[in-house]
Amino acid sequence: MSFADTVRLDTDRHQLWAAITDPETLATCIPGAESVERVSDREYTCEITRSVGRVAVSLRGEAQLVEVHPPDYVVTRGSAFDSKTGSDLEVLAAMELQEADDGRVALSYSAEV
């Protein structure tokens, strides 16, 4: 499954970059995230719980920042596993931050799940 979008935010690139690389802030942006922890400058661990109807998964995983160009661009690769259902998840995501003509920041993101 692929998805992509661009949103315009009332902030500057440096503040937005700080937010998307901060584990506490990042956790508030991920639906179902119970925790996101920084392991190193380029590695994070996470726990995510999601339900769809009667099916619930509790994923534990990790993510690596595989390409980083602060405060403009980041590519992240992640994987997670639910031991109860045997479900696993792989994701490759990219985010690009650009100054928009209206003074805001355009955050473009894409992901392959």
Short mmCIF file of N, CA and C in Angstrom, two decimals:
data_model
loop_
_atom_site.label_atom_id
_atom_site.label_comp_id
_atom_site.label_asym_id
_atom_site.label_seq_id
_atom_site.Cartn_x
_atom_site.Cartn_y
_atom_site.Cartn_z
N MET A 1 0.85 -1.16 0.00
CA MET A 1 0.00 0.00 0.00
C MET A 1 0.90 1.23 0.00
N SER A 2 0.55 2.19 -0.83
CA SER A 2 1.32 3.43 -0.90
C SER A 2 0.42 4.61 -0.58
N PHE A 3 0.99 5.61 0.03
CA PHE A 3 0.25 6.86 0.21
C PHE A 3 1.23 8.01 0.25
N ALA A 4 0.73 9.18 -0.12
CA ALA A 4 1.55 10.39 -0.16
C ALA A 4 0.65 11.60 -0.05
N ASP A 5 1.20 12.69 0.45
CA ASP A 5 0.44 13.93 0.56
C ASP A 5 1.42 15.07 0.86
N THR A 6 0.92 16.27 0.74
CA THR A 6 1.67 17.47 1.13
C THR A 6 0.75 18.32 1.99
N VAL A 7 1.28 18.76 3.12
CA VAL A 7 0.54 19.67 4.00
C VAL A 7 1.38 20.92 4.21
N ARG A 8 0.71 22.05 4.41
CA ARG A 8 1.40 23.32 4.68
C ARG A 8 1.18 23.68 6.14
N LEU A 9 2.29 24.00 6.80
CA LEU A 9 2.23 24.25 8.24
C LEU A 9 2.79 25.62 8.57
N ASP A 10 2.20 26.26 9.58
CA ASP A 10 2.64 27.58 10.04
C ASP A 10 3.81 27.43 11.01
N THR A 11 4.98 27.18 10.47
CA THR A 11 6.20 27.02 11.27
C THR A 11 7.38 27.23 10.33
N ASP A 12 8.59 27.10 10.85
CA ASP A 12 9.74 27.13 9.95
C ASP A 12 10.36 25.73 9.89
N ARG A 13 11.21 25.51 8.89
CA ARG A 13 11.76 24.17 8.68
C ARG A 13 12.53 23.65 9.89
N HIS A 14 13.29 24.50 10.55
CA HIS A 14 14.10 24.05 11.68
C HIS A 14 13.23 23.59 12.85
N GLN A 15 12.15 24.32 13.14
CA GLN A 15 11.23 23.91 14.21
C GLN A 15 10.52 22.61 13.84
N LEU A 16 10.09 22.50 12.59
CA LEU A 16 9.41 21.29 12.15
C LEU A 16 10.36 20.10 12.17
N TRP A 17 11.59 20.30 11.73
CA TRP A 17 12.59 19.23 11.76
C TRP A 17 12.80 18.74 13.20
N ALA A 18 12.92 19.68 14.13
CA ALA A 18 13.10 19.31 15.53
C ALA A 18 11.91 18.49 16.03
N ALA A 19 10.71 18.85 15.59
CA ALA A 19 9.51 18.14 16.03
C ALA A 19 9.45 16.72 15.47
N ILE A 20 9.76 16.55 14.18
CA ILE A 20 9.63 15.22 13.58
C ILE A 20 10.77 14.28 13.97
N THR A 21 11.81 14.80 14.59
CA THR A 21 12.89 13.94 15.06
C THR A 21 12.90 13.80 16.59
N ASP A 22 11.90 14.36 17.26
CA ASP A 22 11.76 14.25 18.71
C ASP A 22 10.81 13.08 19.02
N PRO A 23 11.25 12.07 19.78
CA PRO A 23 10.41 10.91 20.04
C PRO A 23 9.05 11.23 20.65
N GLU A 24 8.98 12.13 21.61
CA GLU A 24 7.70 12.45 22.25
C GLU A 24 6.73 13.09 21.27
N THR A 25 7.22 14.02 20.47
CA THR A 25 6.37 14.67 19.48
C THR A 25 5.97 13.68 18.40
N LEU A 26 6.92 12.88 17.95
CA LEU A 26 6.66 11.89 16.92
C LEU A 26 5.58 10.91 17.35
N ALA A 27 5.59 10.50 18.59
CA ALA A 27 4.59 9.56 19.10
C ALA A 27 3.18 10.12 18.98
N THR A 28 3.01 11.42 19.11
CA THR A 28 1.67 12.01 19.00
C THR A 28 1.18 12.05 17.56
N CYS A 29 2.08 11.84 16.60
CA CYS A 29 1.73 11.87 15.18
C CYS A 29 1.44 10.49 14.60
N ILE A 30 1.70 9.44 15.36
CA ILE A 30 1.53 8.07 14.87
C ILE A 30 0.29 7.48 15.54
N PRO A 31 -0.77 7.19 14.76
CA PRO A 31 -1.98 6.62 15.36
C PRO A 31 -1.67 5.32 16.10
N GLY A 32 -2.10 5.25 17.35
CA GLY A 32 -1.92 4.06 18.16
C GLY A 32 -0.57 3.93 18.84
N ALA A 33 0.32 4.91 18.66
CA ALA A 33 1.65 4.82 19.27
C ALA A 33 1.54 4.93 20.78
N GLU A 34 2.09 3.94 21.46
CA GLU A 34 2.15 3.97 22.91
C GLU A 34 3.49 4.50 23.38
N SER A 35 4.53 4.25 22.59
CA SER A 35 5.84 4.79 22.93
C SER A 35 6.71 4.86 21.68
N VAL A 36 7.57 5.85 21.64
CA VAL A 36 8.63 5.98 20.65
C VAL A 36 9.86 6.41 21.43
N GLU A 37 10.93 5.65 21.29
CA GLU A 37 12.15 5.95 22.05
C GLU A 37 13.34 6.01 21.11
N ARG A 38 14.20 7.00 21.35
CA ARG A 38 15.43 7.13 20.56
C ARG A 38 16.47 6.17 21.14
N VAL A 39 17.04 5.33 20.27
CA VAL A 39 18.09 4.40 20.66
C VAL A 39 19.45 5.02 20.35
N SER A 40 19.53 5.71 19.21
CA SER A 40 20.75 6.42 18.80
C SER A 40 20.32 7.57 17.90
N ASP A 41 21.26 8.29 17.33
CA ASP A 41 20.92 9.42 16.46
C ASP A 41 20.07 8.99 15.27
N ARG A 42 20.18 7.75 14.85
CA ARG A 42 19.47 7.29 13.66
C ARG A 42 18.56 6.09 13.91
N GLU A 43 18.36 5.71 15.15
CA GLU A 43 17.54 4.53 15.44
C GLU A 43 16.51 4.82 16.53
N TYR A 44 15.30 4.28 16.31
CA TYR A 44 14.21 4.42 17.26
C TYR A 44 13.56 3.06 17.48
N THR A 45 12.94 2.87 18.64
CA THR A 45 12.07 1.73 18.87
C THR A 45 10.67 2.27 19.13
N CYS A 46 9.65 1.42 18.88
CA CYS A 46 8.28 1.90 19.10
C CYS A 46 7.37 0.74 19.48
N GLU A 47 6.26 1.10 20.11
CA GLU A 47 5.17 0.19 20.40
C GLU A 47 3.90 0.85 19.92
N ILE A 48 3.14 0.12 19.10
CA ILE A 48 1.92 0.65 18.50
C ILE A 48 0.81 -0.37 18.69
N THR A 49 -0.35 0.07 19.15
CA THR A 49 -1.52 -0.80 19.27
C THR A 49 -2.63 -0.23 18.40
N ARG A 50 -3.16 -1.06 17.52
CA ARG A 50 -4.25 -0.64 16.63
C ARG A 50 -5.31 -1.73 16.59
N SER A 51 -6.56 -1.30 16.43
CA SER A 51 -7.67 -2.23 16.29
C SER A 51 -8.44 -1.90 15.03
N VAL A 52 -8.84 -2.95 14.34
CA VAL A 52 -9.74 -2.82 13.20
C VAL A 52 -10.84 -3.84 13.44
N GLY A 53 -12.01 -3.33 13.80
CA GLY A 53 -13.09 -4.23 14.18
C GLY A 53 -12.70 -5.01 15.42
N ARG A 54 -12.79 -6.34 15.33
CA ARG A 54 -12.44 -7.20 16.47
C ARG A 54 -10.97 -7.60 16.49
N VAL A 55 -10.24 -7.22 15.47
CA VAL A 55 -8.83 -7.59 15.38
C VAL A 55 -7.96 -6.47 15.94
N ALA A 56 -7.13 -6.82 16.91
CA ALA A 56 -6.21 -5.84 17.50
C ALA A 56 -4.79 -6.38 17.36
N VAL A 57 -3.88 -5.49 17.05
CA VAL A 57 -2.47 -5.86 16.99
C VAL A 57 -1.69 -4.95 17.92
N SER A 58 -0.68 -5.52 18.54
CA SER A 58 0.26 -4.76 19.37
C SER A 58 1.63 -4.96 18.76
N LEU A 59 2.06 -3.97 18.01
CA LEU A 59 3.31 -4.07 17.27
C LEU A 59 4.47 -3.50 18.07
N ARG A 60 5.57 -4.21 18.07
CA ARG A 60 6.83 -3.71 18.62
C ARG A 60 7.79 -3.66 17.45
N GLY A 61 8.46 -2.52 17.31
CA GLY A 61 9.32 -2.41 16.15
C GLY A 61 10.45 -1.44 16.32
N GLU A 62 11.12 -1.24 15.21
CA GLU A 62 12.26 -0.33 15.17
C GLU A 62 12.25 0.40 13.84
N ALA A 63 12.88 1.56 13.85
CA ALA A 63 13.00 2.36 12.64
C ALA A 63 14.41 2.93 12.56
N GLN A 64 14.90 3.02 11.35
CA GLN A 64 16.21 3.61 11.11
C GLN A 64 16.07 4.77 10.14
N LEU A 65 16.76 5.85 10.43
CA LEU A 65 16.84 6.97 9.50
C LEU A 65 17.95 6.61 8.52
N VAL A 66 17.59 6.24 7.28
CA VAL A 66 18.58 5.73 6.34
C VAL A 66 19.21 6.81 5.48
N GLU A 67 18.52 7.93 5.35
CA GLU A 67 19.07 9.07 4.62
C GLU A 67 18.59 10.34 5.32
N VAL A 68 19.52 11.17 5.75
CA VAL A 68 19.16 12.34 6.54
C VAL A 68 19.88 13.57 6.00
N HIS A 69 19.09 14.62 5.68
CA HIS A 69 19.63 15.91 5.23
C HIS A 69 18.88 17.02 5.98
N PRO A 70 19.26 17.27 7.26
CA PRO A 70 18.55 18.28 8.06
C PRO A 70 18.70 19.68 7.49
N PRO A 71 17.71 20.50 7.51
CA PRO A 71 16.32 20.26 7.91
C PRO A 71 15.42 20.05 6.69
N ASP A 72 15.94 19.38 5.67
CA ASP A 72 15.21 19.31 4.39
C ASP A 72 14.56 17.97 4.08
N TYR A 73 15.21 16.87 4.43
CA TYR A 73 14.79 15.59 3.88
C TYR A 73 15.21 14.44 4.79
N VAL A 74 14.34 13.44 4.93
CA VAL A 74 14.69 12.23 5.68
C VAL A 74 13.98 11.03 5.06
N VAL A 75 14.68 9.91 5.00
CA VAL A 75 14.10 8.64 4.58
C VAL A 75 14.23 7.68 5.76
N THR A 76 13.13 7.02 6.08
CA THR A 76 13.08 6.11 7.22
C THR A 76 12.64 4.73 6.77
N ARG A 77 13.30 3.71 7.29
CA ARG A 77 12.89 2.32 7.05
C ARG A 77 12.54 1.73 8.41
N GLY A 78 11.39 1.06 8.48
CA GLY A 78 10.97 0.49 9.75
C GLY A 78 10.35 -0.88 9.60
N SER A 79 10.34 -1.61 10.71
CA SER A 79 9.69 -2.92 10.74
C SER A 79 9.12 -3.12 12.14
N ALA A 80 8.03 -3.89 12.19
CA ALA A 80 7.38 -4.17 13.47
C ALA A 80 6.74 -5.54 13.40
N PHE A 81 6.52 -6.16 14.57
CA PHE A 81 5.98 -7.51 14.65
C PHE A 81 5.01 -7.61 15.82
N ASP A 82 3.90 -8.35 15.60
CA ASP A 82 2.94 -8.65 16.66
C ASP A 82 3.03 -10.14 16.96
N SER A 83 3.51 -10.49 18.15
CA SER A 83 3.72 -11.90 18.49
C SER A 83 2.42 -12.67 18.66
N LYS A 84 1.31 -12.01 18.99
CA LYS A 84 0.03 -12.70 19.17
C LYS A 84 -0.54 -13.19 17.85
N THR A 85 -0.51 -12.34 16.84
CA THR A 85 -1.11 -12.69 15.55
C THR A 85 -0.09 -13.14 14.52
N GLY A 86 1.18 -12.92 14.80
CA GLY A 86 2.22 -13.24 13.82
C GLY A 86 2.28 -12.22 12.70
N SER A 87 1.60 -11.11 12.87
CA SER A 87 1.58 -10.06 11.85
C SER A 87 2.87 -9.26 11.88
N ASP A 88 3.33 -8.90 10.70
CA ASP A 88 4.48 -8.01 10.65
C ASP A 88 4.21 -6.88 9.69
N LEU A 89 4.99 -5.83 9.83
CA LEU A 89 4.80 -4.61 9.05
C LEU A 89 6.17 -4.10 8.63
N GLU A 90 6.28 -3.76 7.37
CA GLU A 90 7.50 -3.13 6.84
C GLU A 90 7.08 -1.81 6.21
N VAL A 91 7.87 -0.77 6.43
CA VAL A 91 7.53 0.53 5.86
C VAL A 91 8.80 1.25 5.41
N LEU A 92 8.69 1.93 4.29
CA LEU A 92 9.73 2.83 3.81
C LEU A 92 9.04 4.17 3.61
N ALA A 93 9.51 5.19 4.30
CA ALA A 93 8.85 6.50 4.26
C ALA A 93 9.86 7.60 4.01
N ALA A 94 9.40 8.66 3.34
CA ALA A 94 10.25 9.83 3.09
C ALA A 94 9.46 11.08 3.44
N MET A 95 10.16 12.08 3.99
CA MET A 95 9.57 13.38 4.27
C MET A 95 10.50 14.46 3.74
N GLU A 96 9.90 15.44 3.07
CA GLU A 96 10.67 16.58 2.55
C GLU A 96 10.04 17.86 3.04
N LEU A 97 10.86 18.77 3.54
CA LEU A 97 10.39 20.06 4.05
C LEU A 97 10.90 21.15 3.13
N GLN A 98 9.98 22.00 2.64
CA GLN A 98 10.36 23.11 1.76
C GLN A 98 9.63 24.37 2.20
N GLU A 99 10.33 25.50 2.05
CA GLU A 99 9.68 26.79 2.30
C GLU A 99 8.64 27.01 1.20
N ALA A 100 7.42 27.30 1.59
CA ALA A 100 6.34 27.55 0.63
C ALA A 100 6.30 29.05 0.29
N ASP A 101 5.67 29.37 -0.83
CA ASP A 101 5.57 30.76 -1.27
C ASP A 101 4.81 31.64 -0.28
N ASP A 102 3.91 31.04 0.50
CA ASP A 102 3.09 31.82 1.43
C ASP A 102 3.75 31.99 2.81
N GLY A 103 5.03 31.62 2.93
CA GLY A 103 5.74 31.78 4.19
C GLY A 103 5.62 30.59 5.13
N ARG A 104 4.80 29.62 4.76
CA ARG A 104 4.67 28.42 5.58
C ARG A 104 5.67 27.37 5.10
N VAL A 105 5.65 26.23 5.74
CA VAL A 105 6.51 25.11 5.33
C VAL A 105 5.63 24.04 4.70
N ALA A 106 6.04 23.57 3.53
CA ALA A 106 5.35 22.46 2.88
C ALA A 106 6.04 21.17 3.30
N LEU A 107 5.30 20.29 3.96
CA LEU A 107 5.80 18.98 4.36
C LEU A 107 5.20 17.96 3.40
N SER A 108 6.04 17.39 2.55
CA SER A 108 5.60 16.35 1.62
C SER A 108 6.07 15.01 2.17
N TYR A 109 5.16 14.05 2.20
CA TYR A 109 5.55 12.74 2.70
C TYR A 109 5.00 11.65 1.79
N SER A 110 5.70 10.54 1.77
CA SER A 110 5.26 9.36 1.04
C SER A 110 5.67 8.13 1.83
N ALA A 111 4.90 7.07 1.68
CA ALA A 111 5.22 5.83 2.40
C ALA A 111 4.77 4.64 1.58
N GLU A 112 5.54 3.60 1.67
CA GLU A 112 5.22 2.30 1.08
C GLU A 112 5.15 1.33 2.25
N VAL A 113 3.95 0.76 2.48
CA VAL A 113 3.75 -0.14 3.61
C VAL A 113 3.52 -1.54 3.10
#
